PDB file of C-alpha atoms in Angstrom:
ATOM      1  CA  MET G   1     138.497  81.775 134.666  1.00  0.00           C
ATOM      2  CA  ARG G   2     134.768  81.603 135.364  1.00  0.00           C
ATOM      3  CA  VAL G   3     132.753  84.765 134.860  1.00  0.00           C
ATOM      4  CA  GLY G   4     130.211  85.818 137.467  1.00  0.00           C
ATOM      5  CA  PHE G   5     127.078  87.831 136.808  1.00  0.00           C
ATOM      6  CA  TRP G   6     125.795  88.786 140.262  1.00  0.00           C
ATOM      7  CA  THR G   7     127.335  92.256 140.097  1.00  0.00           C
ATOM      8  CA  VAL G   8     125.465  92.912 136.829  1.00  0.00           C
ATOM      9  CA  VAL G   9     122.212  91.565 138.279  1.00  0.00           C
ATOM     10  CA  LYS G  10     122.772  93.690 141.379  1.00  0.00           C
ATOM     11  CA  SER G  11     122.919  96.874 139.312  1.00  0.00           C
ATOM     12  CA  ALA G  12     119.448  96.088 137.935  1.00  0.00           C
ATOM     13  CA  ALA G  13     118.028  94.783 141.226  1.00  0.00           C
ATOM     14  CA  GLU G  14     119.017  97.987 143.031  1.00  0.00           C
ATOM     15  CA  LEU G  15     117.071 100.186 140.607  1.00  0.00           C
ATOM     16  CA  GLN G  16     114.326 101.055 143.067  1.00  0.00           C
ATOM     17  CA  ILE G  17     112.200 102.772 140.434  1.00  0.00           C
ATOM     18  CA  LEU G  18     112.157  99.563 138.345  1.00  0.00           C
ATOM     19  CA  THR G  19     111.322  97.348 141.329  1.00  0.00           C
ATOM     20  CA  ARG G  20     108.566  99.581 142.704  1.00  0.00           C
ATOM     21  CA  ALA G  21     107.030 100.231 139.276  1.00  0.00           C
ATOM     22  CA  SER G  22     107.030  96.480 138.581  1.00  0.00           C
ATOM     23  CA  TYR G  23     105.121  95.659 141.770  1.00  0.00           C
ATOM     24  CA  LEU G  24     102.691  98.499 141.007  1.00  0.00           C
ATOM     25  CA  MET G  25     102.081  97.220 137.464  1.00  0.00           C
ATOM     26  CA  LEU G  26     101.466  93.689 138.755  1.00  0.00           C
ATOM     27  CA  ILE G  27      98.529  95.101 140.709  1.00  0.00           C
ATOM     28  CA  LEU G  28      97.359  97.896 138.421  1.00  0.00           C
ATOM     29  CA  VAL G  29      97.245  96.107 135.052  1.00  0.00           C
ATOM     30  CA  PRO G  30      95.077  93.145 136.226  1.00  0.00           C
ATOM     31  CA  VAL G  31      92.698  95.641 137.890  1.00  0.00           C
ATOM     32  CA  MET G  32      92.505  97.698 134.697  1.00  0.00           C
ATOM     33  CA  ALA G  33      91.998  94.503 132.678  1.00  0.00           C
ATOM     34  CA  GLY G  34      89.078  93.578 134.950  1.00  0.00           C
ATOM     35  CA  VAL G  35      87.556  97.043 134.554  1.00  0.00           C
ATOM     36  CA  TRP G  36      88.098  96.848 130.796  1.00  0.00           C
ATOM     37  CA  THR G  37      86.248  93.527 130.603  1.00  0.00           C
ATOM     38  CA  THR G  38      83.357  94.831 132.703  1.00  0.00           C
ATOM     39  CA  VAL G  39      82.956  97.977 130.585  1.00  0.00           C
ATOM     40  CA  GLU G  40      83.167  95.808 127.481  1.00  0.00           C
ATOM     41  CA  LYS G  41      80.099  93.837 128.628  1.00  0.00           C
ATOM     42  CA  LEU G  42      78.099  96.947 129.485  1.00  0.00           C
ATOM     43  CA  LEU G  43      78.601  98.870 126.251  1.00  0.00           C
ATOM     44  CA  PRO G  44      76.951  98.005 122.913  1.00  0.00           C
ATOM     45  CA  THR G  45      78.867  95.735 120.577  1.00  0.00           C
ATOM     46  CA  GLY G  46      80.844  97.590 117.962  1.00  0.00           C
ATOM     47  CA  ASN G  47      81.572 100.529 120.224  1.00  0.00           C
ATOM     48  CA  PHE G  48      84.084 100.208 123.075  1.00  0.00           C
ATOM     49  CA  ALA G  49      84.004  96.411 122.835  1.00  0.00           C
ATOM     50  CA  ALA G  50      85.705  96.505 119.454  1.00  0.00           C
ATOM     51  CA  HIS G  51      88.959  97.540 121.097  1.00  0.00           C
ATOM     52  CA  PRO G  52      90.998  94.922 122.962  1.00  0.00           C
ATOM     53  CA  LEU G  53      93.211  95.679 125.938  1.00  0.00           C
ATOM     54  CA  PRO G  54      96.064  97.915 124.716  1.00  0.00           C
ATOM     55  CA  THR G  55      99.162  95.948 123.729  1.00  0.00           C
ATOM     56  CA  SER G  56     101.357  98.305 125.725  1.00  0.00           C
ATOM     57  CA  TRP G  57      99.527  97.316 128.935  1.00  0.00           C
ATOM     58  CA  VAL G  58     100.090  93.645 128.190  1.00  0.00           C
ATOM     59  CA  LEU G  59     103.790  94.171 127.487  1.00  0.00           C
ATOM     60  CA  ILE G  60     104.256  96.299 130.607  1.00  0.00           C
ATOM     61  CA  TYR G  61     102.527  93.615 132.683  1.00  0.00           C
ATOM     62  CA  PHE G  62     104.864  90.883 131.437  1.00  0.00           C
ATOM     63  CA  ALA G  63     107.859  93.175 131.859  1.00  0.00           C
ATOM     64  CA  ALA G  64     106.783  93.608 135.489  1.00  0.00           C
ATOM     65  CA  VAL G  65     106.431  89.829 135.896  1.00  0.00           C
ATOM     66  CA  PHE G  66     109.946  89.227 134.560  1.00  0.00           C
ATOM     67  CA  ALA G  67     111.443  92.029 136.680  1.00  0.00           C
ATOM     68  CA  VAL G  68     109.784  90.774 139.875  1.00  0.00           C
ATOM     69  CA  LEU G  69     110.900  87.197 139.204  1.00  0.00           C
ATOM     70  CA  GLY G  70     114.433  88.462 138.611  1.00  0.00           C
ATOM     71  CA  GLN G  71     114.276  90.402 141.884  1.00  0.00           C
ATOM     72  CA  LEU G  72     113.011  87.375 143.844  1.00  0.00           C
ATOM     73  CA  ILE G  73     115.767  85.140 142.471  1.00  0.00           C
ATOM     74  CA  TYR G  74     118.336  87.824 143.279  1.00  0.00           C
ATOM     75  CA  GLN G  75     117.117  88.176 146.872  1.00  0.00           C
ATOM     76  CA  ALA G  76     117.018  84.405 147.395  1.00  0.00           C
ATOM     77  CA  ARG G  77     120.276  83.346 145.736  1.00  0.00           C
ATOM     78  CA  VAL G  78     122.766  86.226 145.687  1.00  0.00           C
ATOM     79  CA  PRO G  79     125.756  85.693 148.012  1.00  0.00           C
ATOM     80  CA  TYR G  80     125.563  87.989 151.036  1.00  0.00           C
ATOM     81  CA  LEU G  81     128.975  89.507 150.344  1.00  0.00           C
ATOM     82  CA  ILE G  82     127.909  90.607 146.851  1.00  0.00           C
ATOM     83  CA  GLN G  83     124.608  91.978 148.105  1.00  0.00           C
ATOM     84  CA  ARG G  84     126.228  93.832 151.002  1.00  0.00           C
ATOM     85  CA  PHE G  85     129.309  95.309 149.303  1.00  0.00           C
ATOM     86  CA  SER G  86     130.574  96.561 145.984  1.00  0.00           C
ATOM     87  CA  GLU G  87     134.073  95.385 145.057  1.00  0.00           C
ATOM     88  CA  SER G  88     135.670  98.676 146.147  1.00  0.00           C
ATOM     89  CA  GLU G  89     133.728  98.648 149.434  1.00  0.00           C
ATOM     90  CA  TYR G  90     134.829  95.087 150.175  1.00  0.00           C
ATOM     91  CA  LEU G  91     138.425  96.046 149.428  1.00  0.00           C
ATOM     92  CA  ASP G  92     138.180  98.896 151.968  1.00  0.00           C
ATOM     93  CA  VAL G  93     136.709  96.498 154.550  1.00  0.00           C
ATOM     94  CA  CYS G  94     139.608  94.057 154.083  1.00  0.00           C
ATOM     95  CA  ARG G  95     142.148  96.847 154.391  1.00  0.00           C
ATOM     96  CA  ASN G  96     140.541  98.165 157.565  1.00  0.00           C
ATOM     97  CA  GLU G  97     140.368  94.690 159.107  1.00  0.00           C
ATOM     98  CA  TRP G  98     144.032  94.092 158.389  1.00  0.00           C
ATOM     99  CA  GLN G  99     145.030  97.445 159.880  1.00  0.00           C
ATOM    100  CA  LYS G 100     143.020  96.731 163.050  1.00  0.00           C
ATOM    101  CA  SER G 101     144.361  93.227 163.608  1.00  0.00           C
ATOM    102  CA  PRO G 102     147.397  92.294 161.488  1.00  0.00           C
ATOM    103  CA  ASN G 103     147.955  88.547 161.536  1.00  0.00           C
ATOM    104  CA  ASN G 104     150.786  86.661 159.829  1.00  0.00           C
ATOM    105  CA  GLU G 105     148.729  83.497 159.326  1.00  0.00           C
ATOM    106  CA  VAL G 106     145.910  85.447 157.699  1.00  0.00           C
ATOM    107  CA  LEU G 107     148.416  87.363 155.561  1.00  0.00           C
ATOM    108  CA  ALA G 108     150.085  84.165 154.345  1.00  0.00           C
ATOM    109  CA  ALA G 109     146.737  82.557 153.531  1.00  0.00           C
ATOM    110  CA  ALA G 110     145.587  85.692 151.719  1.00  0.00           C
ATOM    111  CA  ALA G 111     148.827  85.791 149.743  1.00  0.00           C
ATOM    112  CA  GLY G 112     148.076  82.334 148.384  1.00  0.00           C
ATOM    113  CA  ARG G 113     145.060  83.821 146.583  1.00  0.00           C
ATOM    114  CA  ALA G 114     146.841  86.949 145.432  1.00  0.00           C
ATOM    115  CA  GLY G 115     149.047  85.472 142.697  1.00  0.00           C
ATOM    116  CA  LEU G 116     152.413  86.780 143.934  1.00  0.00           C
ATOM    117  CA  THR G 117     155.620  86.845 141.949  1.00  0.00           C
ATOM    118  CA  HIS G 118     158.579  84.736 143.024  1.00  0.00           C
ATOM    119  CA  GLY G 119     160.311  87.687 144.650  1.00  0.00           C
ATOM    120  CA  ASP G 120     157.182  88.692 146.548  1.00  0.00           C
ATOM    121  CA  ARG G 121     156.865  85.171 147.931  1.00  0.00           C
ATOM    122  CA  LEU G 122     160.428  85.271 149.179  1.00  0.00           C
ATOM    123  CA  ALA G 123     159.851  88.646 150.818  1.00  0.00           C
ATOM    124  CA  LEU G 124     156.640  87.417 152.420  1.00  0.00           C
ATOM    125  CA  ARG G 125     158.360  84.272 153.693  1.00  0.00           C
ATOM    126  CA  ASP G 126     160.901  86.386 155.529  1.00  0.00           C
ATOM    127  CA  ARG G 127     158.141  88.723 156.768  1.00  0.00           C
ATOM    128  CA  VAL G 128     155.919  86.065 158.354  1.00  0.00           C
ATOM    129  CA  GLY G 129     158.508  83.373 159.000  1.00  0.00           C
ATOM    130  CA  ALA G 130     159.249  80.160 157.129  1.00  0.00           C
ATOM    131  CA  HIS G 131     157.000  77.981 159.307  1.00  0.00           C
ATOM    132  CA  VAL G 132     153.948  80.243 158.959  1.00  0.00           C
ATOM    133  CA  PHE G 133     154.532  80.681 155.232  1.00  0.00           C
ATOM    134  CA  ASP G 134     154.919  76.947 154.572  1.00  0.00           C
ATOM    135  CA  SER G 135     151.829  76.181 156.679  1.00  0.00           C
ATOM    136  CA  PHE G 136     149.403  78.774 155.310  1.00  0.00           C
ATOM    137  CA  TYR G 137     150.561  79.779 151.822  1.00  0.00           C
ATOM    138  CA  HIS G 138     148.616  77.875 149.164  1.00  0.00           C
ATOM    139  CA  PHE G 139     150.402  77.286 145.849  1.00  0.00           C
ATOM    140  CA  SER G 140     148.383  76.863 142.675  1.00  0.00           C
ATOM    141  CA  ASP G 141     149.888  73.426 142.077  1.00  0.00           C
ATOM    142  CA  GLU G 142     152.576  71.096 143.396  1.00  0.00           C
ATOM    143  CA  GLY G 143     154.933  72.030 140.571  1.00  0.00           C
ATOM    144  CA  ALA G 144     154.935  75.699 141.578  1.00  0.00           C
ATOM    145  CA  LYS G 145     155.418  74.732 145.215  1.00  0.00           C
ATOM    146  CA  LYS G 146     158.399  72.484 144.430  1.00  0.00           C
ATOM    147  CA  GLU G 147     159.980  75.112 142.182  1.00  0.00           C
ATOM    148  CA  PHE G 148     159.699  77.744 144.919  1.00  0.00           C
ATOM    149  CA  HIS G 149     161.166  75.567 147.649  1.00  0.00           C
ATOM    150  CA  ASP G 150     163.983  74.461 145.345  1.00  0.00           C
ATOM    151  CA  SER G 151     164.844  78.106 144.694  1.00  0.00           C
ATOM    152  CA  VAL G 152     164.836  78.797 148.450  1.00  0.00           C
ATOM    153  CA  LYS G 153     167.261  75.918 148.978  1.00  0.00           C
ATOM    154  CA  ASN G 154     169.486  77.254 146.209  1.00  0.00           C
ATOM    155  CA  ASN G 155     169.315  80.804 147.682  1.00  0.00           C
ATOM    156  CA  GLN G 156     167.744  82.279 144.540  1.00  0.00           C
ATOM    157  CA  SER G 157     166.442  85.527 146.021  1.00  0.00           C
ATOM    158  CA  PHE G 158     165.266  88.073 143.475  1.00  0.00           C
ATOM    159  CA  GLY G 159     163.717  90.698 145.763  1.00  0.00           C
ATOM    160  CA  LEU G 160     160.390  92.430 145.427  1.00  0.00           C
ATOM    161  CA  GLY G 161     158.879  91.679 142.021  1.00  0.00           C
ATOM    162  CA  THR G 162     160.585  89.697 139.298  1.00  0.00           C
ATOM    163  CA  SER G 163     163.558  91.927 138.536  1.00  0.00           C
ATOM    164  CA  ASN G 164     167.065  90.772 139.466  1.00  0.00           C
ATOM    165  CA  GLU G 165     168.050  94.383 140.031  1.00  0.00           C
ATOM    166  CA  THR G 166     166.281  94.588 143.402  1.00  0.00           C
ATOM    167  CA  GLN G 167     168.056  92.233 145.775  1.00  0.00           C
ATOM    168  CA  HIS G 168     166.060  90.613 148.538  1.00  0.00           C
ATOM    169  CA  LYS G 169     168.484  91.868 151.208  1.00  0.00           C
ATOM    170  CA  ASN G 170     167.486  95.461 150.330  1.00  0.00           C
ATOM    171  CA  PHE G 171     163.816  94.858 151.174  1.00  0.00           C
ATOM    172  CA  THR G 172     162.780  98.051 153.033  1.00  0.00           C
ATOM    173  CA  PRO G 173     159.826  98.852 155.352  1.00  0.00           C
ATOM    174  CA  THR G 174     158.259 100.756 152.449  1.00  0.00           C
ATOM    175  CA  ASP G 175     158.611  97.671 150.261  1.00  0.00           C
ATOM    176  CA  GLU G 176     157.007  95.637 153.027  1.00  0.00           C
ATOM    177  CA  MET G 177     153.956  97.919 153.207  1.00  0.00           C
ATOM    178  CA  THR G 178     153.685  97.849 149.421  1.00  0.00           C
ATOM    179  CA  LEU G 179     153.750  94.068 149.464  1.00  0.00           C
ATOM    180  CA  ILE G 180     151.142  93.813 152.239  1.00  0.00           C
ATOM    181  CA  SER G 181     148.862  96.277 150.441  1.00  0.00           C
ATOM    182  CA  LYS G 182     149.254  94.281 147.247  1.00  0.00           C
ATOM    183  CA  ILE G 183     148.423  91.010 149.011  1.00  0.00           C
ATOM    184  CA  VAL G 184     145.348  92.422 150.749  1.00  0.00           C
ATOM    185  CA  ARG G 185     144.097  94.035 147.535  1.00  0.00           C
ATOM    186  CA  HIS G 186     144.549  91.026 145.246  1.00  0.00           C
ATOM    187  CA  SER G 187     143.208  88.620 147.866  1.00  0.00           C
ATOM    188  CA  ALA G 188     140.067  90.741 148.398  1.00  0.00           C
ATOM    189  CA  ILE G 189     139.452  90.987 144.656  1.00  0.00           C
ATOM    190  CA  LYS G 190     139.933  87.231 144.270  1.00  0.00           C
ATOM    191  CA  ASP G 191     137.489  86.523 147.119  1.00  0.00           C
ATOM    192  CA  TYR G 192     134.935  88.894 145.603  1.00  0.00           C
ATOM    193  CA  GLN G 193     135.237  87.202 142.205  1.00  0.00           C
ATOM    194  CA  ILE G 194     134.750  83.774 143.797  1.00  0.00           C
ATOM    195  CA  TYR G 195     131.533  84.908 145.487  1.00  0.00           C
ATOM    196  CA  ASN G 196     130.396  86.567 142.273  1.00  0.00           C
ATOM    197  CA  CYS G 197     130.587  83.167 140.546  1.00  0.00           C
ATOM    198  CA  ARG G 198     128.522  81.314 143.151  1.00  0.00           C
ATOM    199  CA  ASN G 199     124.992  80.106 142.264  1.00  0.00           C
ATOM    200  CA  ARG G 200     125.936  80.864 138.682  1.00  0.00           C
ATOM    201  CA  PHE G 201     122.815  79.405 137.043  1.00  0.00           C
ATOM    202  CA  SER G 202     120.601  81.548 139.288  1.00  0.00           C
ATOM    203  CA  SER G 203     122.550  84.679 138.399  1.00  0.00           C
ATOM    204  CA  ILE G 204     122.265  83.945 134.660  1.00  0.00           C
ATOM    205  CA  PHE G 205     118.532  83.207 134.926  1.00  0.00           C
ATOM    206  CA  SER G 206     117.916  86.387 136.918  1.00  0.00           C
ATOM    207  CA  LEU G 207     119.971  88.409 134.436  1.00  0.00           C
ATOM    208  CA  VAL G 208     117.967  87.033 131.489  1.00  0.00           C
ATOM    209  CA  LEU G 209     114.682  87.920 133.219  1.00  0.00           C
ATOM    210  CA  TYR G 210     115.850  91.485 133.857  1.00  0.00           C
ATOM    211  CA  PHE G 211     117.139  91.754 130.290  1.00  0.00           C
ATOM    212  CA  VAL G 212     113.782  90.698 128.806  1.00  0.00           C
ATOM    213  CA  ALA G 213     111.940  93.068 131.170  1.00  0.00           C
ATOM    214  CA  ILE G 214     114.105  96.015 130.146  1.00  0.00           C
ATOM    215  CA  ILE G 215     113.747  95.191 126.433  1.00  0.00           C
ATOM    216  CA  LEU G 216     109.947  95.145 126.788  1.00  0.00           C
ATOM    217  CA  ILE G 217     109.969  98.457 128.659  1.00  0.00           C
ATOM    218  CA  LEU G 218     112.180 100.071 126.006  1.00  0.00           C
ATOM    219  CA  TYR G 219     109.918  98.752 123.253  1.00  0.00           C
ATOM    220  CA  VAL G 220     106.811 100.154 124.926  1.00  0.00           C
ATOM    221  CA  GLY G 221     108.584 103.469 125.504  1.00  0.00           C
ATOM    222  CA  PHE G 222     109.601 103.624 121.835  1.00  0.00           C
ATOM    223  CA  ASP G 223     106.115 102.686 120.656  1.00  0.00           C
ATOM    224  CA  GLN G 224     104.405 105.266 122.867  1.00  0.00           C
ATOM    225  CA  THR G 225     106.890 107.940 121.819  1.00  0.00           C
ATOM    226  CA  LYS G 226     106.067 107.184 118.191  1.00  0.00           C
ATOM    227  CA  ASN G 227     102.317 107.464 118.908  1.00  0.00           C
ATOM    228  CA  VAL G 228     102.772 110.817 120.637  1.00  0.00           C
ATOM    229  CA  LEU G 229     104.783 112.170 117.720  1.00  0.00           C
ATOM    230  CA  LEU G 230     102.218 110.908 115.220  1.00  0.00           C
ATOM    231  CA  ALA G 231      99.426 112.556 117.227  1.00  0.00           C
ATOM    232  CA  ALA G 232     101.379 115.809 116.980  1.00  0.00           C
ATOM    233  CA  HIS G 233     101.812 115.217 113.221  1.00  0.00           C
ATOM    234  CA  ILE G 234     105.566 114.822 113.608  1.00  0.00           C
ATOM    235  CA  GLU G 235     106.776 111.924 111.477  1.00  0.00           C
ATOM    236  CA  LEU G 236     110.217 110.912 112.675  1.00  0.00           C
ATOM    237  CA  PHE G 237     109.486 107.212 112.325  1.00  0.00           C
ATOM    238  CA  LYS G 238     108.133 105.915 109.043  1.00  0.00           C
TER     239      LYS G 238
END
C-alpha cells in the first residue's frame, strides 16, 4: 500500500505562526542585511565592520525560504479534499450525505472499496439486490469475483462477518445498519487515503522543505538559548 504525506504536510502548512513569521523574515532579513552593509561602509575599519551578518539571521532567512517554498507547493498541489477536510471530518461528511440521500448504487460502489468479508458481501447483495450488486460492486480481482459468485450459486451463506455461527437468514435491521455504517466508514477512509497519495512527489518535496526549515529554526533557537545562558554565566552546555 502506498503511503501519502499530504496530511503530514498539512499539519505544518496550517501552522499560521510559522507561515506568517516566514514571510516576515523574507522581508526583514534582507532589509537588515542592507542596513548592515551600509553601516559597515560608514564606520571605520576594524570597528563594526569586523563583524559579519549574524549567522542566526542567515539561518532564519533560509528557514523562511524553505518554509515559504513548502507552503507554495502545498497550496498548488495538495488535493482539495485533503486541504478542505481532516479524515474524521470527511468521514462525517460521507455519513451525513448517505443519511440525506441513501442510494443502493452508491452503497454497492462504496462497498467495493471497503474490503468486506464474504458474509458482508452476501448481506449487501440481498440489501441492494443482485442486479445492483453485480453491476456496481468492484472486486479486487477476477479470482475473488469468481469465488464469490460460485459460493452464491452453491448457497454458501455465512451471515454478517466470517463466522458460521451467524446465519444469513438471521440478518436483522440492526445488522443492516451496522453493515451500512461499516461500508460508509471504510469507503470514506479508503477514498481519503487515495487522495492523500496523489501528487506524491510534490508532497514529499514539500515535506522535506518544511523539515529542513524546522531543523534550522530549532538549531537557531538552541544556539540563542545557549548564548543567553552563557551571558547569564549559566553553563548548561559545554
